[in-house]
PDB file of C-alpha atoms in Angstrom:
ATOM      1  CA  UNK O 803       0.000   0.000   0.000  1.00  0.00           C
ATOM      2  CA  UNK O 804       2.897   2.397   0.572  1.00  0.00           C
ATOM      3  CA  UNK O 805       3.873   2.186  -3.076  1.00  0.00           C
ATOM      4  CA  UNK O 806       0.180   3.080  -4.209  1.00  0.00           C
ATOM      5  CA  UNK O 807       0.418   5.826  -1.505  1.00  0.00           C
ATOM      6  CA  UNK O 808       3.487   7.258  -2.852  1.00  0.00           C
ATOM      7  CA  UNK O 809       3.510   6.427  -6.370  1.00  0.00           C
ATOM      8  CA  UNK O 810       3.556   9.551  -8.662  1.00  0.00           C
ATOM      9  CA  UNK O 811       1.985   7.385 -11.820  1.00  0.00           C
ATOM     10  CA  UNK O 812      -1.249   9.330 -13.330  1.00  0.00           C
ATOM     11  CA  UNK O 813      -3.791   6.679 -12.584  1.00  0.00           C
ATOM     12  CA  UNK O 814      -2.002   6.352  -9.146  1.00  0.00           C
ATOM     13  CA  UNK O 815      -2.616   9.890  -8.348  1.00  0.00           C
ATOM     14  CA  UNK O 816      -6.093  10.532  -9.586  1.00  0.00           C
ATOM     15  CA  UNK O 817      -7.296   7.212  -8.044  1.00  0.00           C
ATOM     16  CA  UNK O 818      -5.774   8.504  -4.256  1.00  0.00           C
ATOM     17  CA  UNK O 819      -8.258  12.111  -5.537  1.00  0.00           C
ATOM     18  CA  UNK O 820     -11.187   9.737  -5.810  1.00  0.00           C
ATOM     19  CA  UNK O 821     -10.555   7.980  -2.285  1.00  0.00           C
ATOM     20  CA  UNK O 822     -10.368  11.186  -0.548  1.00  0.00           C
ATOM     21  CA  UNK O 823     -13.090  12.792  -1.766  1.00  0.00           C
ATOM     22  CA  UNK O 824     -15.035   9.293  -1.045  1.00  0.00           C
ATOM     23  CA  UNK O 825     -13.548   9.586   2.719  1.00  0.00           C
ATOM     24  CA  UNK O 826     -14.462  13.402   3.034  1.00  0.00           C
ATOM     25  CA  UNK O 827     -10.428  14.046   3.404  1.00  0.00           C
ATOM     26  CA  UNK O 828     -10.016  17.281   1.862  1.00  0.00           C
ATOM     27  CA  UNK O 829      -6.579  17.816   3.175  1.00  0.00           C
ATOM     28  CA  UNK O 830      -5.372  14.334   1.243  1.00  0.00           C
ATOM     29  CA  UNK O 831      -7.568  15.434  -1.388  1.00  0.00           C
ATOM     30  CA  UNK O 832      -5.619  18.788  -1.934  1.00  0.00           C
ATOM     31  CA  UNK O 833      -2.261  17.251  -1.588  1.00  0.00           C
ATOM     32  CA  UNK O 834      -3.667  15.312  -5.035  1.00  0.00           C
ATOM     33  CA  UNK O 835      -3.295  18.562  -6.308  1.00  0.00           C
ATOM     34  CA  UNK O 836      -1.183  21.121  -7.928  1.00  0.00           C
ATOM     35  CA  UNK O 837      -0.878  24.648  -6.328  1.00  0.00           C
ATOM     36  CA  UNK O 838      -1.918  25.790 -10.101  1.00  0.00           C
ATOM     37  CA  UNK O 839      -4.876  23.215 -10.889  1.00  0.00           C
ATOM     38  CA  UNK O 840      -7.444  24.484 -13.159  1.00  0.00           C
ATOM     39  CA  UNK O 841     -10.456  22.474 -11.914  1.00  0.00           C
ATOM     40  CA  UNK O 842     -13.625  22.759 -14.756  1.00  0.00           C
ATOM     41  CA  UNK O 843     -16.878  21.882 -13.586  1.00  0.00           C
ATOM     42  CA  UNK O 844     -19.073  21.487 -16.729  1.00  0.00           C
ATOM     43  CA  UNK O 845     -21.071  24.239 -17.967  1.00  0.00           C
ATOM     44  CA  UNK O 846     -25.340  23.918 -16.669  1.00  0.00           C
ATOM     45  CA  UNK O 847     -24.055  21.870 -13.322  1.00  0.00           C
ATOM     46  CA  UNK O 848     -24.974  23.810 -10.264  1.00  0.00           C
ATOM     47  CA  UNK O 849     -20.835  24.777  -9.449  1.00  0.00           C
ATOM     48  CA  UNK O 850     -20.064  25.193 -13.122  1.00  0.00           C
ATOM     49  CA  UNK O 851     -17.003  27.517 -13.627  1.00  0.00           C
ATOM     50  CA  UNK O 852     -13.002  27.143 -13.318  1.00  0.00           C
ATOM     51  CA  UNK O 853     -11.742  27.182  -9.970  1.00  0.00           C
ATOM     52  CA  UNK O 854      -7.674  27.358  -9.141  1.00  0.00           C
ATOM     53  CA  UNK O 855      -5.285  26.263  -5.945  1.00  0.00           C
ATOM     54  CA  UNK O 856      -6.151  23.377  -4.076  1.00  0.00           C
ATOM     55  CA  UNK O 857      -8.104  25.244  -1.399  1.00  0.00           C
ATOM     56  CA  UNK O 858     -10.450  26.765  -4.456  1.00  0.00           C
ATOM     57  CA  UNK O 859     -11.147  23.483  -5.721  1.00  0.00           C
ATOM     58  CA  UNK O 860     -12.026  21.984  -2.134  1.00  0.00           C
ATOM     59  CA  UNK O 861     -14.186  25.039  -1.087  1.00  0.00           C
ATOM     60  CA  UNK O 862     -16.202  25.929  -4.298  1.00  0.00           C
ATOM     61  CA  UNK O 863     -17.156  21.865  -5.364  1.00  0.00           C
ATOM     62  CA  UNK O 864     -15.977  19.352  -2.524  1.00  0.00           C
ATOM     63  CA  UNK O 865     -17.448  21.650   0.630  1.00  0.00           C
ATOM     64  CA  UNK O 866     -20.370  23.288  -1.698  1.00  0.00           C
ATOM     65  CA  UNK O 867     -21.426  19.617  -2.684  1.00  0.00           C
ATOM     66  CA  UNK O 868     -20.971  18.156   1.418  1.00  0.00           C
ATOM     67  CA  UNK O 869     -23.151  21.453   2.217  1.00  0.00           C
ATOM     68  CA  UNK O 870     -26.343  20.448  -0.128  1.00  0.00           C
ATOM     69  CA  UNK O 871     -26.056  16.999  -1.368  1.00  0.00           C
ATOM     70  CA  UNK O 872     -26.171  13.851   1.664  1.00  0.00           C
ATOM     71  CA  UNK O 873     -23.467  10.928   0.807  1.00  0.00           C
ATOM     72  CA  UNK O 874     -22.180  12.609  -2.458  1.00  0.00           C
ATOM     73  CA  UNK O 875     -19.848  10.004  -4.012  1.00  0.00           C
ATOM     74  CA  UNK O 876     -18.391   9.644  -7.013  1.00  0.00           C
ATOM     75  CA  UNK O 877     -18.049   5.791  -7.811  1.00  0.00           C
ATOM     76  CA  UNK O 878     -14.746   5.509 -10.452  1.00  0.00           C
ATOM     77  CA  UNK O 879     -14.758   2.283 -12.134  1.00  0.00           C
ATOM     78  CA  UNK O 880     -12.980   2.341 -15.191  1.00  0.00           C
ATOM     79  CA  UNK O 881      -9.484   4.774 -16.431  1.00  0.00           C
ATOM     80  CA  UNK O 882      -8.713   5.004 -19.535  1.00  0.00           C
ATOM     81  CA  UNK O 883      -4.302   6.069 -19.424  1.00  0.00           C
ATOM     82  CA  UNK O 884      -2.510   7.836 -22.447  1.00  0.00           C
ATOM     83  CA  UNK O 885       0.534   9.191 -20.862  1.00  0.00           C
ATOM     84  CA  UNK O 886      -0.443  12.367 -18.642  1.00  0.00           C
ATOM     85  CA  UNK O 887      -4.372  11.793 -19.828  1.00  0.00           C
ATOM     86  CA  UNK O 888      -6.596   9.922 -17.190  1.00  0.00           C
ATOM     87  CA  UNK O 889     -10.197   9.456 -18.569  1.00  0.00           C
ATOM     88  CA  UNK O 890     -12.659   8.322 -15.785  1.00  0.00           C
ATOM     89  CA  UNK O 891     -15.668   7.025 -16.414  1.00  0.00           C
ATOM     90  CA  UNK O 892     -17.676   7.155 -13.018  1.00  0.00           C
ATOM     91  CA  UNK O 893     -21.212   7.399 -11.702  1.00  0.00           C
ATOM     92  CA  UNK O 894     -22.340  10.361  -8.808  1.00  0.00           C
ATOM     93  CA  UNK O 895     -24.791   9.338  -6.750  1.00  0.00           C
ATOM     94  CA  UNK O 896     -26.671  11.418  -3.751  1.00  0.00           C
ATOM     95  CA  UNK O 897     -29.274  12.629  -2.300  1.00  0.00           C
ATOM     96  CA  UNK O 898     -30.207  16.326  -2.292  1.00  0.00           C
ATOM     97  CA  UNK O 899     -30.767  17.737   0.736  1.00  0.00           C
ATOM     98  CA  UNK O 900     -33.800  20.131   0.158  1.00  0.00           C
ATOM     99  CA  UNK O 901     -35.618  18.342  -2.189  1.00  0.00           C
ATOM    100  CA  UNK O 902     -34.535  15.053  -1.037  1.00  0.00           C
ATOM    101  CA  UNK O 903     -34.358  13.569  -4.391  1.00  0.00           C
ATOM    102  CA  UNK O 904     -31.831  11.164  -5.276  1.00  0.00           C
ATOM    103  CA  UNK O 905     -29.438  11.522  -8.575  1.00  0.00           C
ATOM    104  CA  UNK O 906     -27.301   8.466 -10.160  1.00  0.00           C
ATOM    105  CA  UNK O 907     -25.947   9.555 -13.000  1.00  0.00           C
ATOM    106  CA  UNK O 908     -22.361   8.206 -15.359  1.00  0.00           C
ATOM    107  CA  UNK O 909     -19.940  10.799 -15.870  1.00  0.00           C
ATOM    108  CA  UNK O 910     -16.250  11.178 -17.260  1.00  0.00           C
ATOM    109  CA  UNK O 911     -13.453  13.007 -15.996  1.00  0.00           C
ATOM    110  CA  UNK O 912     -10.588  14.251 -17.628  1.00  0.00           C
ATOM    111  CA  UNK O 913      -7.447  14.640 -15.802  1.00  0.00           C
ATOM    112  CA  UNK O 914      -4.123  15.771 -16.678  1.00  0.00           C
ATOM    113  CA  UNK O 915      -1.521  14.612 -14.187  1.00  0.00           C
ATOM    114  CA  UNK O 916       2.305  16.162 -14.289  1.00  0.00           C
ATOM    115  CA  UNK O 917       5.034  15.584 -11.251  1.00  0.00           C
ATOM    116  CA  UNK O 918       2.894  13.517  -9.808  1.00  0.00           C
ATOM    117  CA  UNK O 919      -0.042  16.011  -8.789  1.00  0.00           C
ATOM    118  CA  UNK O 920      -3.337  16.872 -11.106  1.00  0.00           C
ATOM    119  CA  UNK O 921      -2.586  19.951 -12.740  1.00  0.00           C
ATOM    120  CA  UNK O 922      -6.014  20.110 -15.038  1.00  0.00           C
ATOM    121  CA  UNK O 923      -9.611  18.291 -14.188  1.00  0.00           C
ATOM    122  CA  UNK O 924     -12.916  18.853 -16.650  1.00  0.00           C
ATOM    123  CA  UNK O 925     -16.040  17.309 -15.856  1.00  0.00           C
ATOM    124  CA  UNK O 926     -18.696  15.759 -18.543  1.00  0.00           C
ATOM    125  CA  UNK O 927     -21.938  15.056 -17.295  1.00  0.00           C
ATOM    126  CA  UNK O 928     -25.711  14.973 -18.352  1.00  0.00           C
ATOM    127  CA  UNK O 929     -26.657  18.229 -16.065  1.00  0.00           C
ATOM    128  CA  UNK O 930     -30.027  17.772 -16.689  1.00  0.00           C
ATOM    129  CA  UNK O 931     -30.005  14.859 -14.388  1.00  0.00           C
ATOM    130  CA  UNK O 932     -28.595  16.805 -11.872  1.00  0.00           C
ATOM    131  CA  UNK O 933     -30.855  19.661 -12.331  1.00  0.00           C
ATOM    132  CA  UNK O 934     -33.763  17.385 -11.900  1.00  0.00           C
ATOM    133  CA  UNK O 935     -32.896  16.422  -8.487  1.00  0.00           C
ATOM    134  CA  UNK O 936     -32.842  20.223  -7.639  1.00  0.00           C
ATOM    135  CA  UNK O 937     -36.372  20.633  -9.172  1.00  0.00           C
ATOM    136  CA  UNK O 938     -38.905  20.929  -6.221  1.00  0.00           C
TER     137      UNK O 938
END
């Protein structure tokens, strides 16, 4: 496990993102990151926009998400490598906390990973899904 723990290898790296954010451990989550990460969250999702620095990307999505979704996961289950490229496909699921509807939903993430640390992240998604479960 130390290897994985350490290892600087793309897939190695975004896979120890994805276990953080599962485990609600923002500070292991950041130190995924690089101090100049451009993290996109996909145009028509409810934190769409580019956020930068670690502590951006943990307060405007991870924290925003924890403060109006309950058990917010997203499940990776397949990477696609190509060098510095790591394609996830994944699925979110939660529930929303004010209109207690539930939302699972595939994605894919694109992450670019250099020195061992993501330095790029864009999110693809079917928003309207998401919007849905915001829908009263």
């Amino acid at each position: 496990m130390a290897e994985f723990t350490e290892s600087t290898a793309p897939a190695d790296v975004v896979r120890r993102q994805y276990l953080a954010s599962a485990a609600g451990d923002l500070e292991a989550l950041r130190a995924t990151l690089a101090p100049d990460v451009e993290w996109t969250e996909m145009a028509g999702f409810p934190l769409a926009g580019t956020y930068r620095t670690p502590d951006g990307v943990t307060s405007n999505v991870m924290e925003k998400l924890g403060q109006d979704w309950d058990d917010w996961t997203a499940h990776d289950d397949t990477y696609v490598v190509h060098g510095e490229n790591v394609v996830v496909l994944a699925r979110y699921t939660a529930v929303n906390k004010s209109t207690a509807k539930s939302i699972d939903v595939r994605v894919a993430h694109h992450f670019v990973v250099r020195g061992g640390l993501i330095v790029r992240f864009e999110q693809f998604v079917d928003t309207a899904l998401v919007r849905d479960a915001l829908t009263h």
